PDB file of N, CA and C in Angstrom:
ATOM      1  N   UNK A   1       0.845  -1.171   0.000  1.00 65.00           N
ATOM      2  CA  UNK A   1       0.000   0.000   0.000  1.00 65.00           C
ATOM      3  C   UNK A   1       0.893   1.238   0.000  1.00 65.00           C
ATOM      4  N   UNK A   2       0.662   2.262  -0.815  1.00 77.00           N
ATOM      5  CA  UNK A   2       1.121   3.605  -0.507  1.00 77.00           C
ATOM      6  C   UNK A   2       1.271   4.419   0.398  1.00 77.00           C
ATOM      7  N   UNK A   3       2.511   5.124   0.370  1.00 84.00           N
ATOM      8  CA  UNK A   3       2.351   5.848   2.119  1.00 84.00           C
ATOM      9  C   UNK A   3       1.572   7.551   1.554  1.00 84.00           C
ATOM     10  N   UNK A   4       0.787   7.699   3.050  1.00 90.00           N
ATOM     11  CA  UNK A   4       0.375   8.993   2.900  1.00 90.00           C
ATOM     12  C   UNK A   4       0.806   9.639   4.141  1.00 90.00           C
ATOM     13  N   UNK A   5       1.110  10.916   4.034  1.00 91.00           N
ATOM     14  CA  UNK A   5       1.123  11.542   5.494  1.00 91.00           C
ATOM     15  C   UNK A   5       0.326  11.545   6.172  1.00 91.00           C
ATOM     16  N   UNK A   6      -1.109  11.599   5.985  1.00 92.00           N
ATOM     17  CA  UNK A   6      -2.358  11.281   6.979  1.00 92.00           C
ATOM     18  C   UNK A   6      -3.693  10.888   6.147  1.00 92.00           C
ATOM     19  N   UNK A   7      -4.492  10.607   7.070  1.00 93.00           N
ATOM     20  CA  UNK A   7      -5.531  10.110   5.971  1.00 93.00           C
ATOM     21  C   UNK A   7      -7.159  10.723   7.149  1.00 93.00           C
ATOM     22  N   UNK A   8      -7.908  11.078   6.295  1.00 95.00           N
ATOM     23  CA  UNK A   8      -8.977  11.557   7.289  1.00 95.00           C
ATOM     24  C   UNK A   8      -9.834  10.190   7.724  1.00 95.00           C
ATOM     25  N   UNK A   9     -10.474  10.228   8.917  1.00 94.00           N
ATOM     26  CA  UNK A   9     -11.088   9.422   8.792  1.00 94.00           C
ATOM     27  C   UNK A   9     -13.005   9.586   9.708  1.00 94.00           C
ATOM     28  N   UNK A  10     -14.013   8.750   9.022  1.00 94.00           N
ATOM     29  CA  UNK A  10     -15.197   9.092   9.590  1.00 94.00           C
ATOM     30  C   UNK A  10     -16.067   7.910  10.008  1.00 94.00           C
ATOM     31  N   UNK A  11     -16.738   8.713  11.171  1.00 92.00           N
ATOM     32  CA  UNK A  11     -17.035   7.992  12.243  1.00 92.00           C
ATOM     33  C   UNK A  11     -18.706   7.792  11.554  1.00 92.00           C
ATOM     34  N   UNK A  12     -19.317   6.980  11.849  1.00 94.00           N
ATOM     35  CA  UNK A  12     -20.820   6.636  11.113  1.00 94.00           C
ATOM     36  C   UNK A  12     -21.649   6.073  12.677  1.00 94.00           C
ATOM     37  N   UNK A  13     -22.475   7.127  12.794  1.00 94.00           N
ATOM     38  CA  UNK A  13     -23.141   7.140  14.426  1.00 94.00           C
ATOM     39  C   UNK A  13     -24.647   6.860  13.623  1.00 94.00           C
ATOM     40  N   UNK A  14     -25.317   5.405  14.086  1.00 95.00           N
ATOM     41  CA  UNK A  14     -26.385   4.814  13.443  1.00 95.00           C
ATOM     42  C   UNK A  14     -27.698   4.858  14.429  1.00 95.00           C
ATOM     43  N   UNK A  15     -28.736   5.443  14.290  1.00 94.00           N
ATOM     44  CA  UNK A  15     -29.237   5.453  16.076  1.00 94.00           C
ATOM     45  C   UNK A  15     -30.989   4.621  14.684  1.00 94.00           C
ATOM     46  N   UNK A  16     -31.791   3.369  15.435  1.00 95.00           N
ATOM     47  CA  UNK A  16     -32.785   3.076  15.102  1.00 95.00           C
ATOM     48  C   UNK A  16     -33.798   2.998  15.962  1.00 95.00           C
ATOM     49  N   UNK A  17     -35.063   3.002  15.522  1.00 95.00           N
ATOM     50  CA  UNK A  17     -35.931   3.097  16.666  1.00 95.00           C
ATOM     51  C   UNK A  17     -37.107   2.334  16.103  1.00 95.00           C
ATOM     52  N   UNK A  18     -37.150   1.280  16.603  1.00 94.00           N
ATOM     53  CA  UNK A  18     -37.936  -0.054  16.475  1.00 94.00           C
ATOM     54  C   UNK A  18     -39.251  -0.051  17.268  1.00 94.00           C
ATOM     55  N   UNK A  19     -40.184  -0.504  17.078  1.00 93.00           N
ATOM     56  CA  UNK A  19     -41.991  -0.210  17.483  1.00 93.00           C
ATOM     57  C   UNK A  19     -42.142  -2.300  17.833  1.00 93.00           C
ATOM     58  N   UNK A  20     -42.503  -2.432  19.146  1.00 95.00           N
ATOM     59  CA  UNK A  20     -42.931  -3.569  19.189  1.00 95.00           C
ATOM     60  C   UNK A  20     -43.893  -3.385  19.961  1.00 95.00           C
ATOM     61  N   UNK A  21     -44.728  -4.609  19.425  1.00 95.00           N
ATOM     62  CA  UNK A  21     -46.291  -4.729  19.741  1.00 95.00           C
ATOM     63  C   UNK A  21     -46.533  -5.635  20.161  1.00 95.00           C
ATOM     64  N   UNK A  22     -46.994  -6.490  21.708  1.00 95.00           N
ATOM     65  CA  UNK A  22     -47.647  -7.733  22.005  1.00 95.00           C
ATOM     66  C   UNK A  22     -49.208  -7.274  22.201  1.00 95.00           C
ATOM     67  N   UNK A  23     -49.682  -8.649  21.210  1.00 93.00           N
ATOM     68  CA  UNK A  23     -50.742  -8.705  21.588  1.00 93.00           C
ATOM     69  C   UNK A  23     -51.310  -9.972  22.574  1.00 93.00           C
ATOM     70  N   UNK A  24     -51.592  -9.914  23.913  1.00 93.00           N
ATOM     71  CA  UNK A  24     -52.227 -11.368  24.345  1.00 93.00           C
ATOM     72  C   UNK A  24     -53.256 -11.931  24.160  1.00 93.00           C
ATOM     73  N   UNK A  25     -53.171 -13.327  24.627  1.00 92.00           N
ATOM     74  CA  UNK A  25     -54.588 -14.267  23.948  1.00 92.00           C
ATOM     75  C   UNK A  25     -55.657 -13.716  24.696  1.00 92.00           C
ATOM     76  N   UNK A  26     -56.925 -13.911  23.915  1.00 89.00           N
ATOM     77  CA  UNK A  26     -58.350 -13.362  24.532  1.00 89.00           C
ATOM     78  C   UNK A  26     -58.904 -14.881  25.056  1.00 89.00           C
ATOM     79  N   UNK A  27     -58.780 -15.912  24.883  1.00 83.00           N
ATOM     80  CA  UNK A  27     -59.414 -17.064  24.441  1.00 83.00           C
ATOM     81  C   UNK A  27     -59.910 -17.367  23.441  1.00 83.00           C
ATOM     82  N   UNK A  28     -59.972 -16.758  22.273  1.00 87.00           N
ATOM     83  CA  UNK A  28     -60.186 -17.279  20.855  1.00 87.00           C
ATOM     84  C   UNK A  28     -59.147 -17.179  20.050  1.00 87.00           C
ATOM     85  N   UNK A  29     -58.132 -16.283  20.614  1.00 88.00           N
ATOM     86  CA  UNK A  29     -56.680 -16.171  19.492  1.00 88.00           C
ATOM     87  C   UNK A  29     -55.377 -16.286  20.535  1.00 88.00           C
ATOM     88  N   UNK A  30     -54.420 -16.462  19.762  1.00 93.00           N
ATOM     89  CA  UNK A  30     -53.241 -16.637  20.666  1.00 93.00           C
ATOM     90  C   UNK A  30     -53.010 -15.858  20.424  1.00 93.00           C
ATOM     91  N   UNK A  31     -51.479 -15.380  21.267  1.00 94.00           N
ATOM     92  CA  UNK A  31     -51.190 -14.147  21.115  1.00 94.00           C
ATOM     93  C   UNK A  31     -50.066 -14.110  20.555  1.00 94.00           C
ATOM     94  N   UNK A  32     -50.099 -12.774  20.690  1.00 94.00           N
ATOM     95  CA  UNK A  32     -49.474 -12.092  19.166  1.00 94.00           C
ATOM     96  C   UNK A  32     -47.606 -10.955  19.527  1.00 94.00           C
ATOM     97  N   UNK A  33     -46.752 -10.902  18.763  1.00 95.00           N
ATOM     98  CA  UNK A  33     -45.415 -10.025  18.794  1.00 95.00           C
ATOM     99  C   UNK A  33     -45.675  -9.654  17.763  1.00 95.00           C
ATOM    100  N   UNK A  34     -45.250  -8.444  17.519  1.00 95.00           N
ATOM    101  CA  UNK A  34     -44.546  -7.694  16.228  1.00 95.00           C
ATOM    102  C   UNK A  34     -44.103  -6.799  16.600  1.00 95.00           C
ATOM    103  N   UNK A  35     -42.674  -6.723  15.814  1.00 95.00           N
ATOM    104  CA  UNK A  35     -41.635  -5.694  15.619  1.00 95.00           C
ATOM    105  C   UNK A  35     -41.325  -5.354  14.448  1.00 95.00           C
ATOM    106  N   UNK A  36     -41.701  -4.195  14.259  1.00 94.00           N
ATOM    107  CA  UNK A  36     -40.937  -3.299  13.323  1.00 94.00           C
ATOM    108  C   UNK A  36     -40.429  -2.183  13.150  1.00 94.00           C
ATOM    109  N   UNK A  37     -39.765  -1.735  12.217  1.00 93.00           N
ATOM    110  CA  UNK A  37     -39.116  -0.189  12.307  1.00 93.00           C
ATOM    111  C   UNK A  37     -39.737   0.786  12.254  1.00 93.00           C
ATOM    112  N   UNK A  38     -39.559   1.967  12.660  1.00 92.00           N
ATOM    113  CA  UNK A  38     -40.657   3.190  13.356  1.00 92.00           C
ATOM    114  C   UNK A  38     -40.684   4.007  11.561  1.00 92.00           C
ATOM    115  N   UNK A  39     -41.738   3.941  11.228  1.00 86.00           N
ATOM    116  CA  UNK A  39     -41.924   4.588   9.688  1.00 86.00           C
ATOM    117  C   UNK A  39     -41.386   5.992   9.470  1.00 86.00           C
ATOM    118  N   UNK A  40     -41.708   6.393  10.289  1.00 87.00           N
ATOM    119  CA  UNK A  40     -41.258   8.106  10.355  1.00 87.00           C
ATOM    120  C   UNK A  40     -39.957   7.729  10.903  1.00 87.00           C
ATOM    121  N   UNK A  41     -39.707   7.605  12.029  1.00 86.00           N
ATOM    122  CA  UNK A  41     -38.280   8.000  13.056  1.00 86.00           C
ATOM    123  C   UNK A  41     -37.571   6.907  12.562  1.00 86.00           C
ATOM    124  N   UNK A  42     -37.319   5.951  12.097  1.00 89.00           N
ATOM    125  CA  UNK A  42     -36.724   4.406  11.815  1.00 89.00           C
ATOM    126  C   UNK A  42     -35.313   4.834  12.173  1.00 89.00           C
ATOM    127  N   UNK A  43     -34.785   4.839  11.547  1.00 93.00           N
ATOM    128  CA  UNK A  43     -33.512   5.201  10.509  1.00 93.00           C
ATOM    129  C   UNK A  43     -32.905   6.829  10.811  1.00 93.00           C
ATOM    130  N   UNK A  44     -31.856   7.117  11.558  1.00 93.00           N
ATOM    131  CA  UNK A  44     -30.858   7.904  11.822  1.00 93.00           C
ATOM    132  C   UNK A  44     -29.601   7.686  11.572  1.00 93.00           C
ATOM    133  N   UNK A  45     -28.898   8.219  10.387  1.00 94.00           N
ATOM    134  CA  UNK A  45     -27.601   7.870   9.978  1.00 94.00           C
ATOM    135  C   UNK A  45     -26.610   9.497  10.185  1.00 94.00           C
ATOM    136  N   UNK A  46     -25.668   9.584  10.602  1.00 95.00           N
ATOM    137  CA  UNK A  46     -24.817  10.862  10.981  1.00 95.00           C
ATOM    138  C   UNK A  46     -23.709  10.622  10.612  1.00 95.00           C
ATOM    139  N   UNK A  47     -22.858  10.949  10.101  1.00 96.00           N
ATOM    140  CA  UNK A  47     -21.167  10.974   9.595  1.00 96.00           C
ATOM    141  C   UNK A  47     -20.588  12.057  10.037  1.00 96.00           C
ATOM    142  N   UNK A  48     -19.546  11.486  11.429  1.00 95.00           N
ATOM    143  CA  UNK A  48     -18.902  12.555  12.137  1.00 95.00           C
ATOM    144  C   UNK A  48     -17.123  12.390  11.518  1.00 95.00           C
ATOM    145  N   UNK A  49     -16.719  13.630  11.981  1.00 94.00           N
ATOM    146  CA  UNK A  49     -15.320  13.110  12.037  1.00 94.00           C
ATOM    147  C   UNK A  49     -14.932  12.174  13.132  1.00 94.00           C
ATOM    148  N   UNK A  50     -14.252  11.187  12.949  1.00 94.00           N
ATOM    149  CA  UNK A  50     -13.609  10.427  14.164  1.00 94.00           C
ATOM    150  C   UNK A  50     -12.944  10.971  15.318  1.00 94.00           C
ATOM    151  N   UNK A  51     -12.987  10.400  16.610  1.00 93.00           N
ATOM    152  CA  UNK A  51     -12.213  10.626  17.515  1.00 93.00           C
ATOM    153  C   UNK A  51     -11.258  10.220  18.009  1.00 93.00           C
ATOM    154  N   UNK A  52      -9.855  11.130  17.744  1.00 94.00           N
ATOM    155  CA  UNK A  52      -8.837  10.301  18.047  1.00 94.00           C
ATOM    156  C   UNK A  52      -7.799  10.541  19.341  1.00 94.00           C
ATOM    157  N   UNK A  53      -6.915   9.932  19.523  1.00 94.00           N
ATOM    158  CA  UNK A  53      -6.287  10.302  20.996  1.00 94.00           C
ATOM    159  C   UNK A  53      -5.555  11.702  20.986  1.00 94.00           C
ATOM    160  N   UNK A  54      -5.423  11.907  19.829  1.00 92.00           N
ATOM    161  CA  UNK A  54      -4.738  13.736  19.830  1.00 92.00           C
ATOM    162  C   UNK A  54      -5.645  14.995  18.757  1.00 92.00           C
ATOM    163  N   UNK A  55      -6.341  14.162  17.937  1.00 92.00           N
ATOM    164  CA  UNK A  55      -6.393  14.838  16.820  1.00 92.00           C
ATOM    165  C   UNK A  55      -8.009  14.159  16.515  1.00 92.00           C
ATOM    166  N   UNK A  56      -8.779  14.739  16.108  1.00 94.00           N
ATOM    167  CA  UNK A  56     -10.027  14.667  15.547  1.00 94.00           C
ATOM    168  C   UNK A  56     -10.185  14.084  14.020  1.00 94.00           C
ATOM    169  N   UNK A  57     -10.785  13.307  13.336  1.00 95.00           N
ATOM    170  CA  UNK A  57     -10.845  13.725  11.871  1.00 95.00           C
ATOM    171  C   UNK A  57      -9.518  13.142  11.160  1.00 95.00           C
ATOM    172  N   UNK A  58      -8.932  12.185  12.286  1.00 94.00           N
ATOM    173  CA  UNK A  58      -7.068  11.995  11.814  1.00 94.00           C
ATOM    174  C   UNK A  58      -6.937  10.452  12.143  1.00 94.00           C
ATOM    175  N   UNK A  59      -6.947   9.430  10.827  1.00 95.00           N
ATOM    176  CA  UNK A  59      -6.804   8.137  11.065  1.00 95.00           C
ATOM    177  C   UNK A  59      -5.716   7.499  12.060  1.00 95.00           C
ATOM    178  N   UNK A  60      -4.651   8.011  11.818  1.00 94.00           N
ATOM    179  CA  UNK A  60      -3.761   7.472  12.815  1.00 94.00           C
ATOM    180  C   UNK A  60      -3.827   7.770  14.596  1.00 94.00           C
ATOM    181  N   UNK A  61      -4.608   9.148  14.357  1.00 95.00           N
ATOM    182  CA  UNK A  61      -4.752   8.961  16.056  1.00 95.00           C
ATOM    183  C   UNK A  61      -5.855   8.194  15.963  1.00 95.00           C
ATOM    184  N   UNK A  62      -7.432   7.990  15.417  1.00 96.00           N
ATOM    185  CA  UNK A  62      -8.481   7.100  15.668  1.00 96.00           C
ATOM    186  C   UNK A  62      -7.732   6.162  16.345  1.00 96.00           C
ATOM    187  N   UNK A  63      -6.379   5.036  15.730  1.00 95.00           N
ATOM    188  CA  UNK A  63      -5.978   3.755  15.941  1.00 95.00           C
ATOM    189  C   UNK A  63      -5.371   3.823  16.913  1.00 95.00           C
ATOM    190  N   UNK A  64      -4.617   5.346  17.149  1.00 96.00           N
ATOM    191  CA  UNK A  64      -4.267   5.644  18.758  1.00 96.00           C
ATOM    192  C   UNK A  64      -5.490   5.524  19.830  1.00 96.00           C
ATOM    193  N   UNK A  65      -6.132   5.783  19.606  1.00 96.00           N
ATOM    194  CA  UNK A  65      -6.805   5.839  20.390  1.00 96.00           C
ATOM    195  C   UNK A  65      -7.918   4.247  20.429  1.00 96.00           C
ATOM    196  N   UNK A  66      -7.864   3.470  19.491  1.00 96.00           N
ATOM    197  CA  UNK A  66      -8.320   2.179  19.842  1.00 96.00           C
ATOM    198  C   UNK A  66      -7.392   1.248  20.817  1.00 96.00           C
ATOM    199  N   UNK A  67      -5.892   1.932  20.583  1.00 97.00           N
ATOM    200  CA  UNK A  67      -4.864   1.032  20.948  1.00 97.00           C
ATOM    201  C   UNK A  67      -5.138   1.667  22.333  1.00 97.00           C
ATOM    202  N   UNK A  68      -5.313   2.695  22.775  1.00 97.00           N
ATOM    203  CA  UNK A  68      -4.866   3.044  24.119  1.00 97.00           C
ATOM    204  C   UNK A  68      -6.117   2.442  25.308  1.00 97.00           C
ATOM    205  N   UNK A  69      -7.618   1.950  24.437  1.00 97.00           N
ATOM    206  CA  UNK A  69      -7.976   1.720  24.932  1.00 97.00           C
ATOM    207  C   UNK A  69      -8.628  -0.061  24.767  1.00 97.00           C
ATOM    208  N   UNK A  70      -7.287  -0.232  23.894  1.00 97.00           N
ATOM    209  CA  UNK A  70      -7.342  -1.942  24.176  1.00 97.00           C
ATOM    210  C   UNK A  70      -8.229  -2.359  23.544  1.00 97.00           C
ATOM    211  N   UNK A  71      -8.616  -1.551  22.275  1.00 97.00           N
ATOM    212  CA  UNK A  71      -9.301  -2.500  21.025  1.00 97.00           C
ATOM    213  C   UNK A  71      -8.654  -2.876  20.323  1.00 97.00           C
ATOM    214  N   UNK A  72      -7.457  -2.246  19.944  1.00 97.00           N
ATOM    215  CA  UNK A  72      -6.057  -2.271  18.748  1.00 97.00           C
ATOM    216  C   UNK A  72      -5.209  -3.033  19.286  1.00 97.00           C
ATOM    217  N   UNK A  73      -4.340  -3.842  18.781  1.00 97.00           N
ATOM    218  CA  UNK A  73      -3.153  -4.152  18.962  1.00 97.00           C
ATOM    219  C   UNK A  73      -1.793  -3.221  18.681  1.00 97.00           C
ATOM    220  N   UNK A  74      -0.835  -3.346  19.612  1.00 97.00           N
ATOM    221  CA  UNK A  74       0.535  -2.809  19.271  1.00 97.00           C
ATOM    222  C   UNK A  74       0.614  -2.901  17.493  1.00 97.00           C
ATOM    223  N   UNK A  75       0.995  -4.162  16.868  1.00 97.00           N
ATOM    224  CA  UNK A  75       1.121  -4.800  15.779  1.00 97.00           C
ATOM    225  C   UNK A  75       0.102  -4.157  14.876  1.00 97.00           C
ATOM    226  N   UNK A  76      -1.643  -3.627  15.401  1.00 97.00           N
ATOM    227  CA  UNK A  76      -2.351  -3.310  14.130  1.00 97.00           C
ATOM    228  C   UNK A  76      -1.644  -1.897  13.795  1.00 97.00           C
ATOM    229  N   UNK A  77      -1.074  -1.051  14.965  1.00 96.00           N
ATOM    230  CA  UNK A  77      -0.720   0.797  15.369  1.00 96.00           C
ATOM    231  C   UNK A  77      -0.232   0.717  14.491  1.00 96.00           C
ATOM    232  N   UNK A  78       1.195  -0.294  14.455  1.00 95.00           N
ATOM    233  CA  UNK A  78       2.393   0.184  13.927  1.00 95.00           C
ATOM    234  C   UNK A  78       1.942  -0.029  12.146  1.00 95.00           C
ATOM    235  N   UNK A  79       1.320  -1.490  11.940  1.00 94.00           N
ATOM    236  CA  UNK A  79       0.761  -1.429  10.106  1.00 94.00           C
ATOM    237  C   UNK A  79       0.228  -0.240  10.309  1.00 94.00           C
ATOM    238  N   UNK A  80      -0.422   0.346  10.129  1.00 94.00           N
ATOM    239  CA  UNK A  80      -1.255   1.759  10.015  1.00 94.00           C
ATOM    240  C   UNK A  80      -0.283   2.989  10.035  1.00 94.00           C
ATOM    241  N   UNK A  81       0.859   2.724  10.996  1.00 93.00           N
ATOM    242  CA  UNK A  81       1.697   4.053  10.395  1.00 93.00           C
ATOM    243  C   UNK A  81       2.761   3.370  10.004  1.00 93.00           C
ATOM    244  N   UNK A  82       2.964   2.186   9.297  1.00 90.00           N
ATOM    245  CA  UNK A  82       3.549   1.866   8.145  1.00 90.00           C
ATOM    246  C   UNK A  82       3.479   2.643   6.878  1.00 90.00           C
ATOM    247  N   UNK A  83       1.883   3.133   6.919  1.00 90.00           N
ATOM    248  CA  UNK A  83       1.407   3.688   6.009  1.00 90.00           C
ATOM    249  C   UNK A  83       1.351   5.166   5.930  1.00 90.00           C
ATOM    250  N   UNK A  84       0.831   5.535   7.416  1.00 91.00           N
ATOM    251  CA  UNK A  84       0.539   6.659   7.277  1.00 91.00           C
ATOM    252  C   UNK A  84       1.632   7.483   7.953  1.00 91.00           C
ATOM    253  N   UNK A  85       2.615   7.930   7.306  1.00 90.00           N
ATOM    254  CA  UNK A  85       3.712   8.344   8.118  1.00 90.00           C
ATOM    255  C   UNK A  85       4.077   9.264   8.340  1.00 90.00           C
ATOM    256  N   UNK A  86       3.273  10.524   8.719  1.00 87.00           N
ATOM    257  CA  UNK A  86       3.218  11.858   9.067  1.00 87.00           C
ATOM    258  C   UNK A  86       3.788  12.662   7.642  1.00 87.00           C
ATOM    259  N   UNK A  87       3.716  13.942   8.140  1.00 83.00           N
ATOM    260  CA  UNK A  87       3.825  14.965   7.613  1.00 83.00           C
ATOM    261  C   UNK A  87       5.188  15.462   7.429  1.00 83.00           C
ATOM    262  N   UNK A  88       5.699  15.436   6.436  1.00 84.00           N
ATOM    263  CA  UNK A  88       7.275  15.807   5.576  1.00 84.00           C
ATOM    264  C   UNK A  88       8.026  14.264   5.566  1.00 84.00           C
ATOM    265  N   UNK A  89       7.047  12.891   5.808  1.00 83.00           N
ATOM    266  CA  UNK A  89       7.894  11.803   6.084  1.00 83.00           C
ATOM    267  C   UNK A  89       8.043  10.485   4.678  1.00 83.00           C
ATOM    268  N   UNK A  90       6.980  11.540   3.938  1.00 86.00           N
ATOM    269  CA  UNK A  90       6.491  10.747   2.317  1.00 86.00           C
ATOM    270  C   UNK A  90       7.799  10.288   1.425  1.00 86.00           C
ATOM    271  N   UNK A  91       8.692  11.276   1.707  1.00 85.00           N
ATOM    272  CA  UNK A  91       9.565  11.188   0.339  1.00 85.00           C
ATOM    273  C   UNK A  91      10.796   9.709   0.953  1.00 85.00           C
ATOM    274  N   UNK A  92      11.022  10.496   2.499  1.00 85.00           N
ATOM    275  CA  UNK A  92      11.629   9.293   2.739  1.00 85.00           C
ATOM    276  C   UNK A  92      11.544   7.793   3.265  1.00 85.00           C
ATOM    277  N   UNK A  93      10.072   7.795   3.308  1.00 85.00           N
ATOM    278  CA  UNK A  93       9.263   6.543   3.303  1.00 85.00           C
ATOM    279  C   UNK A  93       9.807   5.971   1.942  1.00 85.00           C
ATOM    280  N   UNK A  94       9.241   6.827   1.184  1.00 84.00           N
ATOM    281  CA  UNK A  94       8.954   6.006  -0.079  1.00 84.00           C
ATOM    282  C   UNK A  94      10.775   5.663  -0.815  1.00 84.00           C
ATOM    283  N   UNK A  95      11.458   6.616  -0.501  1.00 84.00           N
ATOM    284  CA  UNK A  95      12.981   5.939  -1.008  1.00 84.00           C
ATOM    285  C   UNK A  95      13.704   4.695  -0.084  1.00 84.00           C
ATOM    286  N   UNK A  96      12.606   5.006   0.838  1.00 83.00           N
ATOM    287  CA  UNK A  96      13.136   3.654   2.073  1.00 83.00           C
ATOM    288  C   UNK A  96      12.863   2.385   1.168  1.00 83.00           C
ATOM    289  N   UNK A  97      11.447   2.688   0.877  1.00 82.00           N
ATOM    290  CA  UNK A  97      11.091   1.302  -0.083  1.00 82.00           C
ATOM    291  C   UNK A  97      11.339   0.993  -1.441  1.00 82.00           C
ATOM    292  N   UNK A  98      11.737   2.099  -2.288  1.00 84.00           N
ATOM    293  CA  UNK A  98      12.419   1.881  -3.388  1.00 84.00           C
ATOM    294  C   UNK A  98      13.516   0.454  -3.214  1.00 84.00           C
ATOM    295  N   UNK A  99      14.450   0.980  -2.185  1.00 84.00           N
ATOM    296  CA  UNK A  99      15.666   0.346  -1.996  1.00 84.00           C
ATOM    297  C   UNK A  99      15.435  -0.813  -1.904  1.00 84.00           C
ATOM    298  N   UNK A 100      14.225  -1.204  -0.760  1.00 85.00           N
ATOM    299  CA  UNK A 100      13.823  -2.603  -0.690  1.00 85.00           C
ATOM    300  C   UNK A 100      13.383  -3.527  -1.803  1.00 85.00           C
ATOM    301  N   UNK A 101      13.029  -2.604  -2.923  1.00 87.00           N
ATOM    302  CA  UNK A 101      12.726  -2.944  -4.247  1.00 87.00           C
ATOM    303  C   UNK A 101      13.811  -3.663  -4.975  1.00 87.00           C
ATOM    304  N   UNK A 102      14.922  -3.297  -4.476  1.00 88.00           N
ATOM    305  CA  UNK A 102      16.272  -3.760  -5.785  1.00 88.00           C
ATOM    306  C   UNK A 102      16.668  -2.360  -6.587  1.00 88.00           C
ATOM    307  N   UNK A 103      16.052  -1.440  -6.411  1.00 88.00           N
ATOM    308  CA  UNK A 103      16.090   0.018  -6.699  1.00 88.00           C
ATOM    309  C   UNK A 103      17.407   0.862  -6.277  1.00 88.00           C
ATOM    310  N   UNK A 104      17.329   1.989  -6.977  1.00 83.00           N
ATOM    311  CA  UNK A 104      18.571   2.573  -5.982  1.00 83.00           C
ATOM    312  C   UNK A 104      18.358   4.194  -6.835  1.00 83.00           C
ATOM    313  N   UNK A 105      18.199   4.977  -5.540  1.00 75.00           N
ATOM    314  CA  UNK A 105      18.274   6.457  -6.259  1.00 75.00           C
ATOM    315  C   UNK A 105      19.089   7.507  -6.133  1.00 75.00           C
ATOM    316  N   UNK A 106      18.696   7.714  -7.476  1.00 76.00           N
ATOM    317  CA  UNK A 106      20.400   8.573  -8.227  1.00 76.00           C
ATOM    318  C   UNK A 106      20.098   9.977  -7.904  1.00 76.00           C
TER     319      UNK A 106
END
C-alpha cells in the first residue's frame, strides 16, 4: 500500500428506533409479537469526524486511540503508520522502499 502523510477518517453514528407490539390471547386467538421499524423516526444515519487520541478527523490517532484503549493491537498501530507516516515523512518513506525494491536512487 502507498504511504500517505495522513488520511482523514469518519465515524458513522447509526441510532434506530424499532416499534414492538404484544398482543395477548383473549381465548379465541393466541397471542401475538410484532416488531418493526418506526416509519417516520426508523432510521438515523450521521457521519462525524472520528475521535482520536490527539487529533479529531485523523486516522492514525483514531488507531491511537483504539490502541490506548485496548481495542487495537501494538502490531495493528504500527501497520497503520507503516502507512501513514506523518507529515514531511512521504519522500523518505517512499525511497526507504524503493531500496527494498532492488532500486537505488540517483
Amino acid at each position: 500500500m502507498p504511504v500517505v502523510s495522513r488520511s482523514d477518517c469518519t465515524q458513522v453514528d447509526v441510532t434506530e428506533l424499532w416499534v414492538a407490539t404484544f398482543t395477548p390471547s383473549n381465548g379465541t386467538s393466541s397471542s401475538s409479537f410484532d416488531l418493526k421499524l418506526d416509519e417516520e423516526n426508523g432510521v438515523s444515519i450521521a457521519f462525524n469526524a472520528c475521535r482520536g487520541a490527539r487529533r479529531n478527523n485523523d486516522l492514525e490517532s483514531y488507531y491511537h486511540r483504539l490502541f490506548n484503549e485496548g481495542r487495537a493491537t501494538g502490531e495493528e498501530l504500527a501497520e497503520v503508520r507503516r502507512n501513514l507516516v506523518g507529515n514531511r515523512n512521504c519522500e523518505q518513506s517512499i525511497d526507504n522502499f524503493v531500496v527494498t525494491q532492488g532500486f537505488e536512487k540517483l
